[in-house]
PDB file of C-alpha atoms and ligand atoms in Angstrom:
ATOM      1  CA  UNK A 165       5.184 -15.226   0.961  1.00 75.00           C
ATOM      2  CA  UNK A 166       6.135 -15.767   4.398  1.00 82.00           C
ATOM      3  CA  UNK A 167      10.009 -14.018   4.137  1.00 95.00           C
ATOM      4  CA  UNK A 168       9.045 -10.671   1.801  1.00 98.00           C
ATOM      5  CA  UNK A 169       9.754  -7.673   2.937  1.00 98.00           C
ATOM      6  CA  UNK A 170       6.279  -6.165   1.775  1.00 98.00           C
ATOM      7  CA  UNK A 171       4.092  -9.179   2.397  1.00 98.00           C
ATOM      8  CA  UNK A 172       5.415  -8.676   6.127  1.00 98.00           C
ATOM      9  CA  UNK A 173       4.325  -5.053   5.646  1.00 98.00           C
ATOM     10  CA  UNK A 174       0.618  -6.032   4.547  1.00 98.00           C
ATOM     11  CA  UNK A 175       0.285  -8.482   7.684  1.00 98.00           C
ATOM     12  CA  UNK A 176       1.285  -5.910   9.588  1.00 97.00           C
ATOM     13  CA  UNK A 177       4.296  -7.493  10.653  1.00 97.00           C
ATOM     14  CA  UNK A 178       6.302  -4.408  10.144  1.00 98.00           C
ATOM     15  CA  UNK A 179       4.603  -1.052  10.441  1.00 98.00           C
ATOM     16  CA  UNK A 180       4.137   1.429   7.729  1.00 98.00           C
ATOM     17  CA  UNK A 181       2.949   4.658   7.315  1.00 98.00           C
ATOM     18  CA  UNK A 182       0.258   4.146   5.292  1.00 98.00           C
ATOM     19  CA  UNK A 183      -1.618   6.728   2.516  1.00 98.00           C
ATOM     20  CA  UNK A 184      -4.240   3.997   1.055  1.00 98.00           C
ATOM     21  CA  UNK A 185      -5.124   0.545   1.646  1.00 98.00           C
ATOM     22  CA  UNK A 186      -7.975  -1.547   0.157  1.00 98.00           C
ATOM     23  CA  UNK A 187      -9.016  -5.386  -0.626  1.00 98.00           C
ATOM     24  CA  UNK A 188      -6.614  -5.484  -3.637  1.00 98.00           C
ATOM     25  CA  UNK A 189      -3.625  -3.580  -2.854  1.00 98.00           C
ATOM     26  CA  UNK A 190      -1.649  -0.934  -0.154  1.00 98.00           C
ATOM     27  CA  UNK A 191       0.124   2.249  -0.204  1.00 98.00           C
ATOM     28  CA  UNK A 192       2.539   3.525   2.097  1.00 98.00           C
ATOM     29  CA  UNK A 193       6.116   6.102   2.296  1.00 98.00           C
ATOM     30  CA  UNK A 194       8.634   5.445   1.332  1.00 98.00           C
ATOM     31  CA  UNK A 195      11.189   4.663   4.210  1.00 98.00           C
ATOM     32  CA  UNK A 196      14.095   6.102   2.742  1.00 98.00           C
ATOM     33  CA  UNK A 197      12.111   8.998   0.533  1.00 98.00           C
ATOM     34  CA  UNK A 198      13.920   9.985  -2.589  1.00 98.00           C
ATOM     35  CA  UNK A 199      11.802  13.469  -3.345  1.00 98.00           C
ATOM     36  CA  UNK A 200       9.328  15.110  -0.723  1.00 98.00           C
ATOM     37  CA  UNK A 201       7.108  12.650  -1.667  1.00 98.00           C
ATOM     38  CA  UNK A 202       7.865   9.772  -2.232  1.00 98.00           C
ATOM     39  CA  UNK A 203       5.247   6.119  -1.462  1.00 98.00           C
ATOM     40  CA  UNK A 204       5.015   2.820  -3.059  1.00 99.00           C
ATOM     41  CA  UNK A 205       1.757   0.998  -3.793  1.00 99.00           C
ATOM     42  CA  UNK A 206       2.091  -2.570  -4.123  1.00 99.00           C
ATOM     43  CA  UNK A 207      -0.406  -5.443  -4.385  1.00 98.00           C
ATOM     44  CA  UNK A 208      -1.795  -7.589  -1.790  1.00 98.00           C
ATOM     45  CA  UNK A 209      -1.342 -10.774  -3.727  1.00 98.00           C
ATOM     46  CA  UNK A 210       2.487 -11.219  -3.494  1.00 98.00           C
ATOM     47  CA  UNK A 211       3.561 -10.844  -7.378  1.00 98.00           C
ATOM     48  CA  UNK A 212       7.579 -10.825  -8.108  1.00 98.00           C
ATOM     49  CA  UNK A 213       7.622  -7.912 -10.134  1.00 98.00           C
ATOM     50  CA  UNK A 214       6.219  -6.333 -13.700  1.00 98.00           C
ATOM     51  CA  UNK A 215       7.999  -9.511 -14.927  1.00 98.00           C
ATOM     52  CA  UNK A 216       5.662 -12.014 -13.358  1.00 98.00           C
ATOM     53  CA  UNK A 217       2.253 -10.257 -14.858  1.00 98.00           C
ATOM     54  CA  UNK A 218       0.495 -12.001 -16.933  1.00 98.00           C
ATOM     55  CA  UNK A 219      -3.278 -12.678 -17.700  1.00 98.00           C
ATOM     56  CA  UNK A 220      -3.868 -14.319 -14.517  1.00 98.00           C
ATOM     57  CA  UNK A 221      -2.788 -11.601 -12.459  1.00 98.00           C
ATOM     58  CA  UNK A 222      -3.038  -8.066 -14.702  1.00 98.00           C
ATOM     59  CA  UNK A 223      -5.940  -6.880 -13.141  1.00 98.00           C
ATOM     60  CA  UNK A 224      -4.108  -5.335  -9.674  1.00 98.00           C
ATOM     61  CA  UNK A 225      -1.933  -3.739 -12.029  1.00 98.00           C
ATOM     62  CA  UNK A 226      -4.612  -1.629 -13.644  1.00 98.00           C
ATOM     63  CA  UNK A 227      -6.127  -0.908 -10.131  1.00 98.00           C
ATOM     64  CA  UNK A 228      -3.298   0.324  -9.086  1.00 98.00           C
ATOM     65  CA  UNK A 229      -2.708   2.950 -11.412  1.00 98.00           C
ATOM     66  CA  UNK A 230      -6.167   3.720 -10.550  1.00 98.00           C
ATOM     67  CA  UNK A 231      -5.138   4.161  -7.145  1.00 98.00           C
ATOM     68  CA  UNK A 232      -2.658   5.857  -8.587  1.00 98.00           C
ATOM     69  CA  UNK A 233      -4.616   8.554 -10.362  1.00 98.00           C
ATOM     70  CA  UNK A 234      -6.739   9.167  -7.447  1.00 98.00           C
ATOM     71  CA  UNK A 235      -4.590   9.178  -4.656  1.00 98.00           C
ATOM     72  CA  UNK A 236      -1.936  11.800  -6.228  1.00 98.00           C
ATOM     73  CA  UNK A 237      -5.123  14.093  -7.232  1.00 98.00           C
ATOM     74  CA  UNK A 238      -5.830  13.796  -3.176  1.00 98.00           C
ATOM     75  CA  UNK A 239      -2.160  14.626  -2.345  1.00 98.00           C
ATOM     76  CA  UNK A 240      -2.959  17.743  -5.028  1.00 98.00           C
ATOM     77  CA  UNK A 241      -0.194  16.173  -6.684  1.00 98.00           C
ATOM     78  CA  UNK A 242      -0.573  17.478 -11.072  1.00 97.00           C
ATOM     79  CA  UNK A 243       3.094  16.316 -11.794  1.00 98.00           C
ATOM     80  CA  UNK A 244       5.146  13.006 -10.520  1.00 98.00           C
ATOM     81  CA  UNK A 245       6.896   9.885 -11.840  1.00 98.00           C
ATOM     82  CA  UNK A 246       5.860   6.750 -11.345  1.00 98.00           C
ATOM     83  CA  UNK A 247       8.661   3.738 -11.449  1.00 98.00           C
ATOM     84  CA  UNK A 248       9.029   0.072 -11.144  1.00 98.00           C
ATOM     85  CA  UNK A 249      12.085  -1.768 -11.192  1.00 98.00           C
ATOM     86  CA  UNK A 250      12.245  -4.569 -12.089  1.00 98.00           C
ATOM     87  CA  UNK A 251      15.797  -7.059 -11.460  1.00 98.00           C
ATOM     88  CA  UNK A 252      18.951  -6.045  -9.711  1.00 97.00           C
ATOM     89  CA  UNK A 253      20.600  -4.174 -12.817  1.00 98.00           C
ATOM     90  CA  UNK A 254      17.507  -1.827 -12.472  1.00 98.00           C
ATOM     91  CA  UNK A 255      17.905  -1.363  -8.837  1.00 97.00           C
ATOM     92  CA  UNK A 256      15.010  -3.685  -7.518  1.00 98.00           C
ATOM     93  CA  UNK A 257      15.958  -4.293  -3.851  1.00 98.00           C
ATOM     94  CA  UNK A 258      12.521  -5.594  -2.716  1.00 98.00           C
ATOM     95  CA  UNK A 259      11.160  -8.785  -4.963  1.00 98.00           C
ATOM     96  CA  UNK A 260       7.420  -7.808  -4.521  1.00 98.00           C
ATOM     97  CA  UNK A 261       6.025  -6.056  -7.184  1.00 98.00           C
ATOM     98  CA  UNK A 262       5.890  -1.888  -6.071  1.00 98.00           C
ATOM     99  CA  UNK A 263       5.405   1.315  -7.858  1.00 99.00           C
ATOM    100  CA  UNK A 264       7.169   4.257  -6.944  1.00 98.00           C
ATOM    101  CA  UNK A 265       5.446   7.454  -6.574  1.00 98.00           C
ATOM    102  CA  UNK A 266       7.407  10.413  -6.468  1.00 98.00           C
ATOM    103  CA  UNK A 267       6.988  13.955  -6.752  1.00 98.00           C
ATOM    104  CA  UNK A 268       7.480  17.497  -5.509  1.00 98.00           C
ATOM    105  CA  UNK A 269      10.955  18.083  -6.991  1.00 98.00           C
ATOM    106  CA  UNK A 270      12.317  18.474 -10.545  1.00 98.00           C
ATOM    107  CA  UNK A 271      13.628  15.120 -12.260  1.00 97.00           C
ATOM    108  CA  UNK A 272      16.373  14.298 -14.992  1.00 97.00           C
ATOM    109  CA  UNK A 273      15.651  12.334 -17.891  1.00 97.00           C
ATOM    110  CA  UNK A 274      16.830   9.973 -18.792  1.00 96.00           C
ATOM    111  CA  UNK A 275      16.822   8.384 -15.119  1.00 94.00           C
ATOM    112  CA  UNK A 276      20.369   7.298 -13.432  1.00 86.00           C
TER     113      UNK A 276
HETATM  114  P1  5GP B 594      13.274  -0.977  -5.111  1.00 85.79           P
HETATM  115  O1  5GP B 594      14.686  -0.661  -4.677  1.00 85.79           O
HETATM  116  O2  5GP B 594      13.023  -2.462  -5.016  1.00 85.79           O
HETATM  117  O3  5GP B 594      12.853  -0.380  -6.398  1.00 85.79           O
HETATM  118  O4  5GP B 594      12.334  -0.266  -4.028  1.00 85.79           O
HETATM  119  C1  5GP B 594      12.191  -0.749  -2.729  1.00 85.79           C
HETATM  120  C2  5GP B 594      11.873   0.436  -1.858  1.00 85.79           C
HETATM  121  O5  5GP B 594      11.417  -0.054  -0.611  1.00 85.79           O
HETATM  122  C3  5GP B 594      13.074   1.339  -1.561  1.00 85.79           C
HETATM  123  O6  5GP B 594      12.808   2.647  -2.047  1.00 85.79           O
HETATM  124  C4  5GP B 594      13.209   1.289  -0.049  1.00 85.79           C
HETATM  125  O7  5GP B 594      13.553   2.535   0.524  1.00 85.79           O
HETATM  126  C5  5GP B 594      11.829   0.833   0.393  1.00 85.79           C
HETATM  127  N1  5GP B 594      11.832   0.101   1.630  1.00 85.79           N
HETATM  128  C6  5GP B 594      12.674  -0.915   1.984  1.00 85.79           C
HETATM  129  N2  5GP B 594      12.346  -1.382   3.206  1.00 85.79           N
HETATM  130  C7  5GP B 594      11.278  -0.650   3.627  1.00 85.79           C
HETATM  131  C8  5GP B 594      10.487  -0.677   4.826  1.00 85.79           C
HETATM  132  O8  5GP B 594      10.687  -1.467   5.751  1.00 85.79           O
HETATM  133  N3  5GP B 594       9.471   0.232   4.898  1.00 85.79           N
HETATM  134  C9  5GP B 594       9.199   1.122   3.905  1.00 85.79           C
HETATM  135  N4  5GP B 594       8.194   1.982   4.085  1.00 85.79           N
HETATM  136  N5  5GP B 594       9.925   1.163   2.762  1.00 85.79           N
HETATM  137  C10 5GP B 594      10.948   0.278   2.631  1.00 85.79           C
HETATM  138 ZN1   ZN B 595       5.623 -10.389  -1.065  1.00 85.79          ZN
END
């Protein structure tokens, strides 16, 4: 999508600082980090967000938490939070589906 944020990020439009890239999807930091780590992996398909999976599409999603798994083991990460928000009332400022990974601080539940 020619005018997203994070599809301009995946041309390489706009730079990023990038901990994983592959055929299906990229990771990167944060650019405003919210713990002392803190990156977003997002798919290279451009997907709205959790609300626009669907049967079609699922498959990313599962690869990502793959990614997921493997990249925080990596980072010797054993304890972080992984978010998506989804819609303005949940603070989604970036329509292109991302999950938050963050980690290296202790967290409140339930979030703000
Ligand atoms: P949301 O608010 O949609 O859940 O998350 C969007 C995230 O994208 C925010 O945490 C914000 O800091 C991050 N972000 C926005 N613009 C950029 C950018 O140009 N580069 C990077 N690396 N992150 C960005
Ligand atoms: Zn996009």
């Amino acid at each position: 999508m020619s005018d997203c944020l994070f599809c301009k990020i995946i041309a390489g439009e706009i730079p990023s600082n990038k901990v994983y890239e592959d055929e299906l999807c990229l990771a990167f930091y944060d650019i405003d980090p919210q713990a002392p780590t803190h990156f977003l992996v997002i798919p290279k398909a451009h997907i709205g967000s959790v609300a626009e999976v669907d049967g079609d599409n699922a498959a990313v999603v599962a690869h990502i938490f793959e990614v997921i798994a493997r990249q925080t083991k990596k980072l010797g990460l054993d304890s972080y939070r992984v978010v998506s928000n989804i819609g303005v009332q949940a603070g989604q400022s970036v329509p292109h589906l991302h999950f938050h990974v963050l980690a290296g601080r202790d967290m409140t539940w339930p979030p703000g």
